[in-house]
Coordinates of C-alpha atoms and ligand atoms in Angstrom, one line a residue:
M310 CA -3.5 -27.1 11.8
N311 CA -5.3 -23.9 13.3
D312 CA -7.5 -22.9 10.1
D313 CA -9.0 -19.7 11.9
P314 CA -7.4 -16.8 10.2
L315 CA -8.0 -14.4 12.7
R316 CA -5.2 -14.2 15.5
S317 CA -6.7 -13.7 19.2
D318 CA -4.4 -10.8 20.3
S319 CA -2.6 -8.8 17.8
S320 CA -2.2 -5.9 20.2
A321 CA 1.2 -4.3 20.5
K322 CA 2.2 -0.9 22.7
D323 CA 4.0 1.8 20.8
S324 CA 6.4 4.2 22.6
A325 CA 4.9 7.9 21.1
G326 CA 7.9 9.4 19.7
T327 CA 7.7 12.2 16.7
T328 CA 7.7 11.1 12.9
H329 CA 7.3 12.9 9.5
F330 CA 3.6 13.6 8.0
G331 CA 4.8 14.6 4.9
F332 CA 7.4 17.5 5.5
T333 CA 6.1 18.1 9.2
Q334 CA 7.1 16.7 12.0
V335 CA 4.5 15.2 14.3
R336 CA 3.6 12.9 17.3
E337 CA 3.3 9.4 16.2
D338 CA -0.1 9.1 17.1
E339 CA -0.9 12.5 15.5
K340 CA 0.4 10.7 12.3
A341 CA -2.2 8.0 12.3
R342 CA -4.9 10.6 12.7
Q343 CA -3.6 12.9 10.1
V344 CA -3.2 10.0 7.7
A345 CA -7.2 8.7 8.2
G346 CA -8.0 12.5 7.9
V347 CA -6.6 12.5 4.2
F348 CA -8.3 9.1 3.3
H349 CA -11.4 9.9 5.1
S350 CA -11.6 13.1 2.5
V351 CA -10.4 11.7 -0.5
A352 CA -12.0 8.0 -0.3
R353 CA -15.3 9.2 -2.9
K354 CA -12.9 10.4 -5.7
Y355 CA -9.7 8.1 -5.2
D356 CA -10.3 6.5 -7.9
V357 CA -10.9 9.0 -10.6
M358 CA -8.1 10.7 -8.8
N359 CA -5.8 8.1 -9.5
D360 CA -6.4 7.8 -13.3
V361 CA -6.1 11.7 -13.8
M362 CA -2.8 12.3 -11.7
S363 CA -1.2 9.3 -13.0
A364 CA -2.8 9.5 -16.6
G365 CA -3.6 5.9 -16.2
L366 CA -0.3 4.6 -15.2
H367 CA -1.5 3.3 -12.0
R368 CA -3.4 0.8 -13.6
W369 CA -0.1 -0.6 -15.5
W370 CA 1.8 -0.3 -12.4
K371 CA -0.9 -2.5 -10.6
A372 CA -1.2 -4.7 -13.8
F373 CA 2.6 -5.6 -13.4
T374 CA 2.2 -6.2 -9.9
I375 CA -0.6 -8.4 -10.5
R376 CA 1.6 -10.6 -13.2
Q377 CA 4.5 -10.9 -10.6
A378 CA 2.4 -11.9 -7.7
N379 CA 1.1 -15.4 -9.9
V380 CA -1.8 -15.8 -7.9
R381 CA -3.4 -19.5 -9.2
P382 CA -6.7 -21.2 -8.0
G383 CA -6.7 -21.8 -4.5
M384 CA -4.3 -19.7 -3.4
K385 CA -4.7 -17.5 0.0
V386 CA -3.9 -13.8 -0.6
L387 CA -3.7 -10.8 1.8
D388 CA -4.2 -7.4 0.5
I389 CA -3.1 -4.7 3.1
A390 CA -4.1 -0.9 2.9
G391 CA -6.0 -2.3 0.0
G392 CA -8.4 0.8 -0.3
T393 CA -10.5 0.6 -3.0
G394 CA -9.6 -3.1 -4.0
D395 CA -7.8 -2.6 -7.5
L396 CA -5.5 -5.5 -6.4
A397 CA -7.9 -7.9 -4.1
L398 CA -10.5 -7.7 -7.1
R399 CA -8.0 -9.1 -9.4
F400 CA -6.8 -11.7 -6.9
A401 CA -10.3 -12.8 -5.9
R402 CA -11.0 -13.6 -9.7
Q403 CA -7.6 -15.4 -9.9
A404 CA -7.6 -17.5 -7.0
G405 CA -11.2 -18.4 -7.6
A406 CA -13.7 -20.1 -5.2
A407 CA -10.9 -22.3 -3.7
G408 CA -8.8 -19.4 -2.8
E409 CA -9.4 -17.1 0.0
V410 CA -8.6 -13.4 -0.7
W411 CA -8.6 -10.4 2.2
L412 CA -9.2 -6.7 1.3
T413 CA -8.1 -5.1 4.3
D414 CA -7.5 -1.0 5.1
I415 CA -7.3 0.8 8.5
N416 CA -9.5 3.4 7.0
A417 CA -13.2 2.6 7.0
S418 CA -14.3 5.3 4.4
M419 CA -11.8 3.7 1.8
L420 CA -12.6 0.2 2.6
T421 CA -16.8 1.0 2.7
E422 CA -15.5 2.1 -1.5
G423 CA -13.8 -1.0 -1.9
R424 CA -16.5 -3.5 -0.7
N425 CA -19.0 -1.6 -2.8
R426 CA -16.7 -2.0 -5.7
M427 CA -16.2 -5.8 -4.8
L428 CA -20.3 -6.0 -4.7
D429 CA -20.5 -4.3 -7.8
A430 CA -18.2 -6.4 -9.6
G431 CA -20.2 -9.4 -8.1
V432 CA -17.0 -10.7 -5.9
L433 CA -17.7 -11.7 -2.7
L434 CA -14.5 -11.8 -0.1
P435 CA -13.6 -11.1 3.2
V436 CA -12.8 -7.7 4.1
A437 CA -11.3 -6.6 7.5
L438 CA -10.7 -3.1 9.1
C439 CA -7.2 -3.5 10.5
D440 CA -3.6 -1.5 11.0
G441 CA -1.0 -3.0 8.9
E442 CA 1.4 -2.8 11.8
K443 CA -0.7 -4.9 14.1
L444 CA -2.2 -7.3 11.5
P445 CA -4.9 -9.6 12.9
F446 CA -4.3 -13.2 11.4
N447 CA -2.5 -16.0 12.2
D448 CA 1.5 -17.0 11.4
N449 CA 2.2 -18.4 7.7
R450 CA -1.1 -18.0 6.5
F451 CA -0.9 -16.4 3.2
D452 CA 0.7 -17.9 -0.2
V453 CA 1.4 -14.0 -1.1
V454 CA 0.9 -10.8 0.9
T455 CA 0.6 -7.5 -0.9
V456 CA 0.7 -3.7 0.1
A457 CA 0.2 -1.0 -2.8
F458 CA 0.7 2.9 -2.2
G459 CA 0.3 1.9 1.7
L460 CA 3.3 1.6 3.2
R461 CA 4.6 5.1 2.9
N462 CA 1.5 6.1 5.1
M463 CA 2.8 3.8 7.8
T464 CA 4.3 5.0 10.9
H465 CA 6.4 2.2 11.6
K466 CA 7.4 0.5 8.5
D467 CA 9.6 -1.6 10.2
K468 CA 6.5 -3.3 12.3
A469 CA 4.3 -3.5 9.3
L470 CA 6.8 -5.5 7.1
A471 CA 7.5 -7.8 9.9
E472 CA 4.0 -8.4 10.2
M473 CA 3.9 -8.9 6.6
R474 CA 6.5 -11.6 6.9
R475 CA 4.8 -13.3 9.9
V476 CA 1.6 -13.7 8.2
T477 CA 3.1 -15.2 4.8
R478 CA 3.8 -19.0 4.7
P479 CA 7.5 -20.5 4.5
G480 CA 7.6 -20.2 0.7
G481 CA 5.2 -17.3 0.3
K482 CA 6.2 -13.9 -0.9
V483 CA 5.6 -10.3 0.2
M484 CA 5.0 -7.7 -2.8
V485 CA 5.4 -3.8 -2.1
L486 CA 4.6 -1.5 -4.7
E487 CA 5.1 2.4 -3.8
F488 CA 6.0 5.8 -5.1
S489 CA 10.1 5.3 -5.2
R490 CA 12.9 7.7 -6.2
V491 CA 12.5 9.1 -9.8
W492 CA 15.7 8.5 -12.2
A493 CA 17.6 11.6 -11.2
P494 CA 17.8 13.7 -14.8
L495 CA 13.6 13.4 -14.5
A496 CA 13.6 14.6 -11.0
P497 CA 13.0 18.8 -11.6
L498 CA 10.1 18.0 -13.9
Y499 CA 8.7 15.6 -11.4
D500 CA 9.2 17.9 -8.6
A501 CA 7.1 20.7 -10.5
Y502 CA 4.2 18.2 -11.5
S503 CA 4.0 17.1 -7.5
F504 CA 4.1 20.3 -5.6
N505 CA 2.3 22.4 -8.4
V506 CA 0.1 20.0 -10.6
L507 CA -1.0 17.8 -8.0
P508 CA -2.4 19.8 -5.5
W509 CA -4.2 21.7 -8.4
L510 CA -5.9 18.5 -9.5
G511 CA -6.9 17.6 -5.9
K512 CA -8.5 21.0 -5.3
R513 CA -10.6 20.8 -8.5
I514 CA -11.2 17.1 -8.3
A515 CA -11.6 15.9 -4.7
G516 CA -11.9 19.5 -3.3
D517 CA -8.8 18.5 -1.5
D518 CA -5.6 20.3 -2.5
D519 CA -3.8 19.6 1.1
S520 CA -3.7 15.6 1.0
Y521 CA -2.2 16.0 -2.7
R522 CA 0.3 18.0 -1.3
Y523 CA 1.1 15.5 1.4
L524 CA 1.1 12.8 -1.5
A525 CA 3.8 14.7 -3.1
E526 CA 5.6 15.4 0.4
S527 CA 5.1 11.9 1.6
I528 CA 6.9 10.3 -1.7
R529 CA 9.8 12.1 -0.9
M530 CA 10.1 11.2 2.8
H531 CA 9.6 7.4 2.0
P532 CA 12.6 5.0 1.5
A533 CA 14.4 5.1 -1.8
Q534 CA 14.7 1.6 -3.5
D535 CA 17.6 0.5 -2.0
E536 CA 16.7 1.5 1.7
L537 CA 13.3 0.0 1.4
A538 CA 14.9 -3.2 0.0
R539 CA 17.4 -2.9 3.2
L540 CA 14.0 -2.6 5.8
M541 CA 12.5 -5.7 4.1
E542 CA 15.9 -7.7 4.3
Q543 CA 15.9 -6.6 8.2
A544 CA 12.5 -7.6 8.2
G545 CA 13.7 -11.3 7.5
L546 CA 12.4 -11.3 4.0
D547 CA 15.0 -13.3 1.5
K548 CA 16.0 -12.5 -2.0
V549 CA 14.8 -8.9 -2.2
Q550 CA 14.5 -7.6 -5.6
W551 CA 13.0 -4.5 -6.9
F552 CA 11.6 -3.6 -10.3
N553 CA 11.5 0.5 -11.1
L554 CA 8.4 1.6 -13.1
T555 CA 8.3 4.5 -15.2
A556 CA 12.0 5.8 -14.5
G557 CA 11.5 4.9 -11.1
V558 CA 8.2 7.0 -10.2
C559 CA 7.3 3.7 -8.7
A560 CA 9.0 0.4 -7.6
L561 CA 7.6 -3.1 -6.8
H562 CA 9.8 -4.9 -4.2
V563 CA 9.5 -8.6 -3.8
G564 CA 11.0 -10.3 -0.9
H565 CA 10.4 -14.2 -0.1
K566 CA 10.0 -15.9 3.2
Y567 CA 11.7 -19.0 3.5
Ligands
SAM1122 N1 -4.1 -0.1 -2.1 C1 -4.9 0.4 -2.8 C2 -4.3 1.3 -4.3 O1 -3.1 0.8 -4.3 O2 -4.9 1.9 -4.9 C3 -4.9 2.0 -1.5 C4 -4.1 2.9 -1.7 S1 -4.2 4.4 -0.7 C5 -2.8 5.5 -1.3 C6 -3.5 4.2 0.9 C7 -4.2 3.2 1.6 O3 -3.2 2.9 2.9 C8 -5.2 3.9 2.2 O4 -6.5 3.6 1.9 C9 -5.1 4.0 3.8 O5 -6.4 4.3 4.3 C10 -4.3 2.8 3.8 N2 -3.6 2.9 5.2 C11 -2.9 4.0 5.8 N3 -2.2 3.8 6.7 C12 -2.6 2.2 7.1 C13 -2.2 1.3 8.2 N4 -1.6 1.7 9.2 N5 -2.6 0.1 8.1 C14 -3.7 -0.2 7.1 N6 -3.9 0.4 5.9 C15 -3.3 1.9 6.1

């Protein structure tokens, strides 16, 4: 058995078509650059903004995800687009010294915040700067693979999901926590909040309204619950189910690899 977690070659060529960055159509390579700009800009204020704009709800959504992940001592867990490390920190405590939990992200500013937070919490874990669409890990390595509020920012969600499945061991699971389609009667209120209050908060707290306008737009462009479930199945995941959280503001999708 090869126990080296890093894959020797994870390169893949993309054809440069166009895609959406929020409501704007951009070249695919431009999207990655713009997403990077968003997270470089907000990294320092990312955690406080999460608490303020969700009124603390993101903690509950993540706690639910952590419960569903059911990480036990000795398990191997990969958190993709892990940012400041909310999930990885909890998983590392659950997996313990015998386990292995990776905090990964494509953005150095977010990962630096995350790594500092781990150090402050006295948690040592491996950290990797990598693209969720081209994971530098061997096949069948992890018991649990998670991505929270990250898939929406990725250009090729099909590739990212296929990569998540690839690095999951048979019997393991892939979990996607993401903003989703809110219960229709709440949509007008939710839209008013997203397109007015979020950029306003972004401006005052993080000095950046554009990034929070992008957040609101990118949520609308992300696949709804059933579409994402279909994408996960197309990526080869089985028994895909989802849990709506806070009337569908968020959804946790779980798929299995057999
Ligand atoms: N998972 C963390 C959480 O729940 O608080 C951070 C989520 S943050 C909204 C989205 C993260 O996705 C950012 O840290 C960003 O750098 C990362 N990201 C965007 N595109 C990515 C990609 N292609 N591969 C890996 N990470 C990516």
